[in-house]
mmCIF file of C-alpha atoms and ligand atoms in Angstrom:
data_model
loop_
_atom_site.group_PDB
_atom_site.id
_atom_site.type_symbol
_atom_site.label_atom_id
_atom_site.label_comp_id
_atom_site.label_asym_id
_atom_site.label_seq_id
_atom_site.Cartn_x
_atom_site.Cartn_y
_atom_site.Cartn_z
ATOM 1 C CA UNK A 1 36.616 48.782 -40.430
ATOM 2 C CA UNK A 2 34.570 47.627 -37.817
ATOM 3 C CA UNK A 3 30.734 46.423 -39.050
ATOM 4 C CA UNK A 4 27.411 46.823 -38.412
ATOM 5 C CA UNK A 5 23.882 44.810 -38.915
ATOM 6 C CA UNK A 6 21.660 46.961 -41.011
ATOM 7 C CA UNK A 7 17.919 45.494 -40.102
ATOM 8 C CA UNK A 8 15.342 46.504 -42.989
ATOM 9 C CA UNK A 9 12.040 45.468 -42.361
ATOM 10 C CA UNK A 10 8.522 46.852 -43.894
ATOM 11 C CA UNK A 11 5.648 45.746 -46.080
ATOM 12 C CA UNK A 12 6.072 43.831 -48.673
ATOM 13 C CA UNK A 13 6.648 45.251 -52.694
ATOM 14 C CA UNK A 14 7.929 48.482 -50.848
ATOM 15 C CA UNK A 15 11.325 47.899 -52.427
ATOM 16 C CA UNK A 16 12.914 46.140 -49.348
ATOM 17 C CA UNK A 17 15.210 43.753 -50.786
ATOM 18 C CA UNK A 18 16.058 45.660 -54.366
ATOM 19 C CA UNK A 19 17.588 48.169 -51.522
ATOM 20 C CA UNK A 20 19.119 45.942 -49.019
ATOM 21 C CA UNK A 21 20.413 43.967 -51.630
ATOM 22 C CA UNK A 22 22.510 47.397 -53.615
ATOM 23 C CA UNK A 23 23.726 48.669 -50.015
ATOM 24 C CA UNK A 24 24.902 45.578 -49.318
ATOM 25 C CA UNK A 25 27.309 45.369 -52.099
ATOM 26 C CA UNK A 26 28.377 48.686 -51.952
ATOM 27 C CA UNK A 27 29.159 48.511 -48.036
ATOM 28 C CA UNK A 28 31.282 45.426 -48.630
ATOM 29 C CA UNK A 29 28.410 43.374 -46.713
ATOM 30 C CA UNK A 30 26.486 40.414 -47.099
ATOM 31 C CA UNK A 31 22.665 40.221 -48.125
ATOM 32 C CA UNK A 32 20.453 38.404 -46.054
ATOM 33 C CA UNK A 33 16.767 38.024 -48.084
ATOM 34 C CA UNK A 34 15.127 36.544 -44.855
ATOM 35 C CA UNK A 35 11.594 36.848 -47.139
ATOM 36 C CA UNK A 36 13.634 34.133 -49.166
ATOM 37 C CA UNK A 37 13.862 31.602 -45.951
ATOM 38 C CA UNK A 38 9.994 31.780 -45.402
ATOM 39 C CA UNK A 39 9.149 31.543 -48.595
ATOM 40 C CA UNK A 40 11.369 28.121 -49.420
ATOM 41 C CA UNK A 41 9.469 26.855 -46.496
ATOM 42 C CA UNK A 42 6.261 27.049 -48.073
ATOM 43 C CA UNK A 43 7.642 25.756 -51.045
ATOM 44 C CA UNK A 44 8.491 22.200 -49.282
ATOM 45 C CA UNK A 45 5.605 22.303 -47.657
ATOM 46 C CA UNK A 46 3.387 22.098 -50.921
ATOM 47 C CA UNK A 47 5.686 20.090 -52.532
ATOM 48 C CA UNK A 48 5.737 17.263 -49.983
ATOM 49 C CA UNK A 49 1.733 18.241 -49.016
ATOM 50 C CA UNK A 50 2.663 18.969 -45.143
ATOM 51 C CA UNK A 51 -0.593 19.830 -42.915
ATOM 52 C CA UNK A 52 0.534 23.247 -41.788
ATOM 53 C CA UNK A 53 -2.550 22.638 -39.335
ATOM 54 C CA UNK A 54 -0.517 19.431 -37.153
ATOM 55 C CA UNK A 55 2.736 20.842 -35.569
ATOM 56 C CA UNK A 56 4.087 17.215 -35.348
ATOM 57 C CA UNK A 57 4.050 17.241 -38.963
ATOM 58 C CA UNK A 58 5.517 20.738 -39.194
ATOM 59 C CA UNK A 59 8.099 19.812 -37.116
ATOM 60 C CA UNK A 60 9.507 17.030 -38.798
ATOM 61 C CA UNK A 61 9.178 18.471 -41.912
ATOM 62 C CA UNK A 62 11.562 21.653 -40.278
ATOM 63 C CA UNK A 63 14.222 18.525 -39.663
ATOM 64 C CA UNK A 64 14.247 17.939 -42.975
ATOM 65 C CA UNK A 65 14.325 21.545 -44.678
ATOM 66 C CA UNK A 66 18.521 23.098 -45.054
ATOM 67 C CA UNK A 67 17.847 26.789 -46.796
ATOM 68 C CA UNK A 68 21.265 28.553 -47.901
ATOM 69 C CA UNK A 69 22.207 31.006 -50.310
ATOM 70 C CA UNK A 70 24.280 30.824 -52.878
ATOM 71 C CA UNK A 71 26.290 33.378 -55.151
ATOM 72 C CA UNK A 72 25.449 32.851 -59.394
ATOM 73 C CA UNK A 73 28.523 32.967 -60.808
ATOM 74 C CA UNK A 74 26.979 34.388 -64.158
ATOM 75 C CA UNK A 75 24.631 37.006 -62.338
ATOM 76 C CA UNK A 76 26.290 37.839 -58.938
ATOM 77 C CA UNK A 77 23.345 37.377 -57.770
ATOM 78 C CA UNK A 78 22.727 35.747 -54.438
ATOM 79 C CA UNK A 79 20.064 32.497 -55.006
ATOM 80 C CA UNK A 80 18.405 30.384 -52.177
ATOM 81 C CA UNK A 81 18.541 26.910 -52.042
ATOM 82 C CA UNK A 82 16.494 24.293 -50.866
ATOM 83 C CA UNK A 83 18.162 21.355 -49.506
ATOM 84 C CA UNK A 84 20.969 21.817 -51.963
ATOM 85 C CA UNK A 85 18.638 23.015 -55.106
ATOM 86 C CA UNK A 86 18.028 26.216 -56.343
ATOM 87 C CA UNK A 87 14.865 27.050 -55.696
ATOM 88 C CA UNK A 88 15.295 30.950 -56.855
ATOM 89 C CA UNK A 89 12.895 31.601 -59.028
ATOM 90 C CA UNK A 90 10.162 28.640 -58.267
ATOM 91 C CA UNK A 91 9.890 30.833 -54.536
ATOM 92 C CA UNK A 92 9.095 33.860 -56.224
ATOM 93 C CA UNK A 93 6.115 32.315 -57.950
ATOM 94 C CA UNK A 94 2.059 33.501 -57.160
ATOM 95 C CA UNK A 95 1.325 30.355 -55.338
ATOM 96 C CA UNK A 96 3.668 30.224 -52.811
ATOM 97 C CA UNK A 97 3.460 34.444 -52.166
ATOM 98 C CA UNK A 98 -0.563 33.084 -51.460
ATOM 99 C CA UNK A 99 0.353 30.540 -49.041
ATOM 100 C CA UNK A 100 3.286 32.341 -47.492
ATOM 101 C CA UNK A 101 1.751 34.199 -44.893
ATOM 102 C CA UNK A 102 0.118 31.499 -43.751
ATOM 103 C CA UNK A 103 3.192 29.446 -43.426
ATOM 104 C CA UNK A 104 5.506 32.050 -41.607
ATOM 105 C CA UNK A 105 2.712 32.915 -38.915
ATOM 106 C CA UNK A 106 3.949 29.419 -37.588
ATOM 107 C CA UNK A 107 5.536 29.966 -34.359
ATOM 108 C CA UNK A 108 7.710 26.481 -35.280
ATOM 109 C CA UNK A 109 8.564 27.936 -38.154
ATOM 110 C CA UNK A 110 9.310 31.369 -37.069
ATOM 111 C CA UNK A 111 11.960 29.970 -34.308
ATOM 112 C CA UNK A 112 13.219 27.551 -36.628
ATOM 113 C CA UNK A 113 14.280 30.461 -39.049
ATOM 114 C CA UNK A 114 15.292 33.306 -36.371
ATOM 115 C CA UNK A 115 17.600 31.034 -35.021
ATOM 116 C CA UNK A 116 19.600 30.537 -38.575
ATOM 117 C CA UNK A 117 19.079 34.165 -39.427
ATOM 118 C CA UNK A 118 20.694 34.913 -35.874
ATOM 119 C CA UNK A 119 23.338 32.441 -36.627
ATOM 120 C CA UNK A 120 24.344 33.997 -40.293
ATOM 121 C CA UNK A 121 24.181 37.872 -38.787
ATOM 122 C CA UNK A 122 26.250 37.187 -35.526
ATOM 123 C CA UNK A 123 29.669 38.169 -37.115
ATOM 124 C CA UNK A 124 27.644 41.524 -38.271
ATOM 125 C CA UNK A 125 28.488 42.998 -41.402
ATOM 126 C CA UNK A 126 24.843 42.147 -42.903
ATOM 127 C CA UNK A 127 22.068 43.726 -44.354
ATOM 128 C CA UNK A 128 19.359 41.381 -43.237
ATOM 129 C CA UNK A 129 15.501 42.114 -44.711
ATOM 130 C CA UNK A 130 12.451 40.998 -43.716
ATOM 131 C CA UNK A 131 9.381 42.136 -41.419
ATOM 132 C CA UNK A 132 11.239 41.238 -37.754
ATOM 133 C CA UNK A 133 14.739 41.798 -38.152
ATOM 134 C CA UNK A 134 14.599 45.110 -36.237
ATOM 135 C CA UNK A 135 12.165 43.838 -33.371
ATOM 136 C CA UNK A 136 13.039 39.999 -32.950
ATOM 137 C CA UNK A 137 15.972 38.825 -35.019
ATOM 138 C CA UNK A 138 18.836 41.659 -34.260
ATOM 139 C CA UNK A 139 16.864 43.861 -32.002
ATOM 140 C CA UNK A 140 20.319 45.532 -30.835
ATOM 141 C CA UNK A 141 21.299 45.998 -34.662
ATOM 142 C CA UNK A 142 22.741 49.582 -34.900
ATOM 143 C CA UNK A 143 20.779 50.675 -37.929
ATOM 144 C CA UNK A 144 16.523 49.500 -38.334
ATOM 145 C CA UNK A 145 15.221 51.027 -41.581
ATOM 146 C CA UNK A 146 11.126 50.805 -41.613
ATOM 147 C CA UNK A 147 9.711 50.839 -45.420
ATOM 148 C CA UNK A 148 6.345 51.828 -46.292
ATOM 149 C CA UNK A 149 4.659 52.639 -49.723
ATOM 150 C CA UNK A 150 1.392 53.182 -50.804
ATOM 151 C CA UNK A 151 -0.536 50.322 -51.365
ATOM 152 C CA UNK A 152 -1.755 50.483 -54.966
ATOM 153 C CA UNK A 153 1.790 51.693 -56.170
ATOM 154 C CA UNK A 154 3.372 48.825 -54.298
ATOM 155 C CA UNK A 155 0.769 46.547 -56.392
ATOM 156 C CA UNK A 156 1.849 48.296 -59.474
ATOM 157 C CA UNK A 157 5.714 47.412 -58.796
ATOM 158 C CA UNK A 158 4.919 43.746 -58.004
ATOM 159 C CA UNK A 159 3.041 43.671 -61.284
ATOM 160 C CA UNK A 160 5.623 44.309 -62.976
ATOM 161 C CA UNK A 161 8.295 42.372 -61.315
ATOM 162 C CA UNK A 162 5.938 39.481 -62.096
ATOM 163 C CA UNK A 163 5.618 40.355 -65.773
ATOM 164 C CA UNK A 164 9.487 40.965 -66.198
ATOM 165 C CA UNK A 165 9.453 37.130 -64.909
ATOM 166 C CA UNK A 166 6.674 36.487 -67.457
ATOM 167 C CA UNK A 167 3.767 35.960 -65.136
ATOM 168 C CA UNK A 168 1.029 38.046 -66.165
ATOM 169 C CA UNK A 169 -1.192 39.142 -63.220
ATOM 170 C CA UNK A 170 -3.887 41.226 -62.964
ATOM 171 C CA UNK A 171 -3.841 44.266 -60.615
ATOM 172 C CA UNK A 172 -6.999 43.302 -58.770
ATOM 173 C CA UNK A 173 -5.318 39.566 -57.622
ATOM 174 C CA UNK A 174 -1.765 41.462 -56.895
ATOM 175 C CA UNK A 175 -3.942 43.959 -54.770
ATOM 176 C CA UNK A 176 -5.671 41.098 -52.749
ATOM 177 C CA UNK A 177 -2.480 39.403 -51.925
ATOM 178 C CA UNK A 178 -0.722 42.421 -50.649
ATOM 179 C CA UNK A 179 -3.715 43.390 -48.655
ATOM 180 C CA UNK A 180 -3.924 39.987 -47.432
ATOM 181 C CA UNK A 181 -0.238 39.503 -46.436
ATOM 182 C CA UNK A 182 -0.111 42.863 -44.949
ATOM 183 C CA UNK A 183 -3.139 41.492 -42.807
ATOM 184 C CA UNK A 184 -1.772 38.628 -41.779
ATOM 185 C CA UNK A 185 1.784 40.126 -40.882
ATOM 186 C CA UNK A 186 0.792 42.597 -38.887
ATOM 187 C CA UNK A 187 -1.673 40.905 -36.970
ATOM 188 C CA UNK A 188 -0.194 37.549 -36.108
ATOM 189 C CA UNK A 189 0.676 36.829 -32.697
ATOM 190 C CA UNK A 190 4.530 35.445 -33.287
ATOM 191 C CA UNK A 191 6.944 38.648 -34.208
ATOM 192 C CA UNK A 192 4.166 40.581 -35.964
ATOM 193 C CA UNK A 193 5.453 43.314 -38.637
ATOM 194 C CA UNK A 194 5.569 46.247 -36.466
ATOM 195 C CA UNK A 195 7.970 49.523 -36.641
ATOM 196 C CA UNK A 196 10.804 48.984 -33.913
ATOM 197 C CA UNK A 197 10.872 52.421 -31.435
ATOM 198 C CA UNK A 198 14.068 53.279 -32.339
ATOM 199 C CA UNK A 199 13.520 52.115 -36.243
ATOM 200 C CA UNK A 200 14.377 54.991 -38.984
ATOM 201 C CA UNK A 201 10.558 55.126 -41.537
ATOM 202 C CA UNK A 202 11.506 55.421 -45.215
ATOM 203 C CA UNK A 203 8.012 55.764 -47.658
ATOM 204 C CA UNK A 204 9.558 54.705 -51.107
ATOM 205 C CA UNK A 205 6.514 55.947 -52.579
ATOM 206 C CA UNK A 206 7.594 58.457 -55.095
ATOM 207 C CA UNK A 207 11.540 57.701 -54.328
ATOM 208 C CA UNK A 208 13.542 56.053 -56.980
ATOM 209 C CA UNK A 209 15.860 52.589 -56.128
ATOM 210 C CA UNK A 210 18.911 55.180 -56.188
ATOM 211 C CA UNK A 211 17.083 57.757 -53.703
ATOM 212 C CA UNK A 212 16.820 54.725 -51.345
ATOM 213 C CA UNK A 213 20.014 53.258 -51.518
ATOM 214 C CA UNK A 214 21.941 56.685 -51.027
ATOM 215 C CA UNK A 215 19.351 57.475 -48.277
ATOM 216 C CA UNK A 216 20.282 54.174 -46.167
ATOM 217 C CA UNK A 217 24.087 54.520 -46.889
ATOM 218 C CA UNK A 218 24.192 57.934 -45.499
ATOM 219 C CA UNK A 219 22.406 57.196 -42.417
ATOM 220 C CA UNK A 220 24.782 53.843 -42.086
ATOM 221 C CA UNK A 221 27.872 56.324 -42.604
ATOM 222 C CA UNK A 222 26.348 58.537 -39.530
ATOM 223 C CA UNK A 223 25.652 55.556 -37.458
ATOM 224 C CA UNK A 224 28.977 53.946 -38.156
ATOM 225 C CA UNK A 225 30.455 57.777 -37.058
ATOM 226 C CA UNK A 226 28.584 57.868 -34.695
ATOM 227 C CA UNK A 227 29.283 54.888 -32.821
ATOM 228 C CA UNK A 228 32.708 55.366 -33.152
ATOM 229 C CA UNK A 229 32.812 58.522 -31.759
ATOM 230 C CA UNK A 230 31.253 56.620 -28.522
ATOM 231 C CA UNK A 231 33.910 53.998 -28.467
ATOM 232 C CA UNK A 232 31.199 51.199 -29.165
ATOM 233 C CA UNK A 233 33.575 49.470 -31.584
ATOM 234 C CA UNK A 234 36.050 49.467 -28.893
ATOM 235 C CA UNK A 235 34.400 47.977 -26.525
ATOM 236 C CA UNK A 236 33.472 45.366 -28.779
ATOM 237 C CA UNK A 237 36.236 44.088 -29.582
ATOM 238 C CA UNK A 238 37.501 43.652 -25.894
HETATM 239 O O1 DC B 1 9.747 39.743 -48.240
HETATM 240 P P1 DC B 1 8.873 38.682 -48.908
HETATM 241 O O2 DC B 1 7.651 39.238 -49.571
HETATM 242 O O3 DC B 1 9.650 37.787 -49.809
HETATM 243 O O4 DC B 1 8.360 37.783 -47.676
HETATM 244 C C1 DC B 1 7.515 36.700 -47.868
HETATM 245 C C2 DC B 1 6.630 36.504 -46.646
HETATM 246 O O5 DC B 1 7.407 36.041 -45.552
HETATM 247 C C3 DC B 1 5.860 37.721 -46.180
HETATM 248 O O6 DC B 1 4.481 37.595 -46.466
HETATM 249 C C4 DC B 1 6.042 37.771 -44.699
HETATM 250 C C5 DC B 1 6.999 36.674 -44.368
HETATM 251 N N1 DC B 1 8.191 37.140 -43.660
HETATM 252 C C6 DC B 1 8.176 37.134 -42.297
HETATM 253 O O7 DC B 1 7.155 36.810 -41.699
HETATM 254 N N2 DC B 1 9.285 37.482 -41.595
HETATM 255 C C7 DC B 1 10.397 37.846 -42.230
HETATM 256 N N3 DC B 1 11.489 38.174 -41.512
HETATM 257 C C8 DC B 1 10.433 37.881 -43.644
HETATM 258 C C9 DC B 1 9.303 37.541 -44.339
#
């Protein structure tokens, strides 16, 4: 069965990678949390104190940084790593979602991570999330899915995410983040979040996890029809 990239890119808390994540196992593919790559970035970059103001420094710090994923043989679930360590759940912490922004409006650090994400996608067969996946990374990818939610409920979700992890945040600080990220990506001059022309807009809203997921498969199963109906996979494989 001949495979596609599935690009899903949006705001953040809008249920991106929940989504991605559950079509990806059902299609067979693999899950590509590009969000992930930024944020174990900004993780070395506290850690060992990098200036994120001298590129010199920011570049040889990139030399040093090897992100990968790997599967948890006790949850299935797939875990990044940071120069061989799993760096899941430290990632996913407050501090580094305030600093990551910041950190992935790097144009160093935007090519440095396109050109792996390009590298893990080019045998297709992934569902890759993140903000530029539709517009920089794959921009020929045969299906871009565009999420949007309302803010506050988006703030609402992340809340509690964070709890179930047993940070307790308030609304108020979860609300400033998003409103600051959402800022920053969409405004930065390297790959800013924008909607690709051709991308497909989902609100998630008022949908639930299972809305989304069914929604996505059903427009991959069209696409996938669709291009075969064209000969596309054909031609590909000539
Ligand atoms: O999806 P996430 O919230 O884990 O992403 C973390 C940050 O990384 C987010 O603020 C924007 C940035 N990001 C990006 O710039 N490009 C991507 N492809 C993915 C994430």
């Amino acid at each position: 069965m001949p495979k596609i990239i599935i690009a899903v890119d949006g705001y953040s808390s809008c249920g991106k990678s929940t989504t991605a994540k559950l079509v990806a196992a059902r299609m067979g593919y693999t899950y590509i949390d590009t969000g992930a790559m930024y944020r174990a970035v900004s993780l070395y970059f506290v850690q060992n104190q990098i200036p994120i103001n001298h590129p010199k420094a920011v570049r040889d710090a990139l030399d040093h940084i090897q992100i990968a994923f790997q599967i948890n043989s006790g949850t299935g679930r797939n875990e990044t790593c940071l120069n061989g360590l799993n760096v899941e759940e430290e990632i996913r912490k407050m501090y580094i979602a305030n600093f990551v922004s910041e950190v992935s409006a790097l144009p160093q650090v935007r090519h440095a991570m396109v050109a792996q994400q390009q590298r893990m996608g080019r045998k297709r067969g992934v569902v890759m999330d993140g903000r530029d996946i539709g517009t920089r990374v794959f921009p020929d990818s045969e299906l871009k899915v565009f999420m949007t939610a309302d803010t506050f409920i988006r703030a609402q979700r992340r809340q509690i995410e964070l709890l179930g992890k047993g940070e307790v945040v308030g609304l108020d600080e979860i609300l400033e983040n998003i409103r600051k990220r959402d800022h920053i990506d969409t405004t930065r001059a390297e790959s800013p979040l924008r909607k690709a022309e051709d991308a497909v807009e989902l609100d998630t809203s008022y949908m639930t996890i299972d809305e989304q997921v069914e929604w996505v498969i059903h427009l991959a199963d069209q696409r996938i029809a669709e291009l075969h109906r064209k000969g596309h996979f054909k031609l590909k494989e000539k």
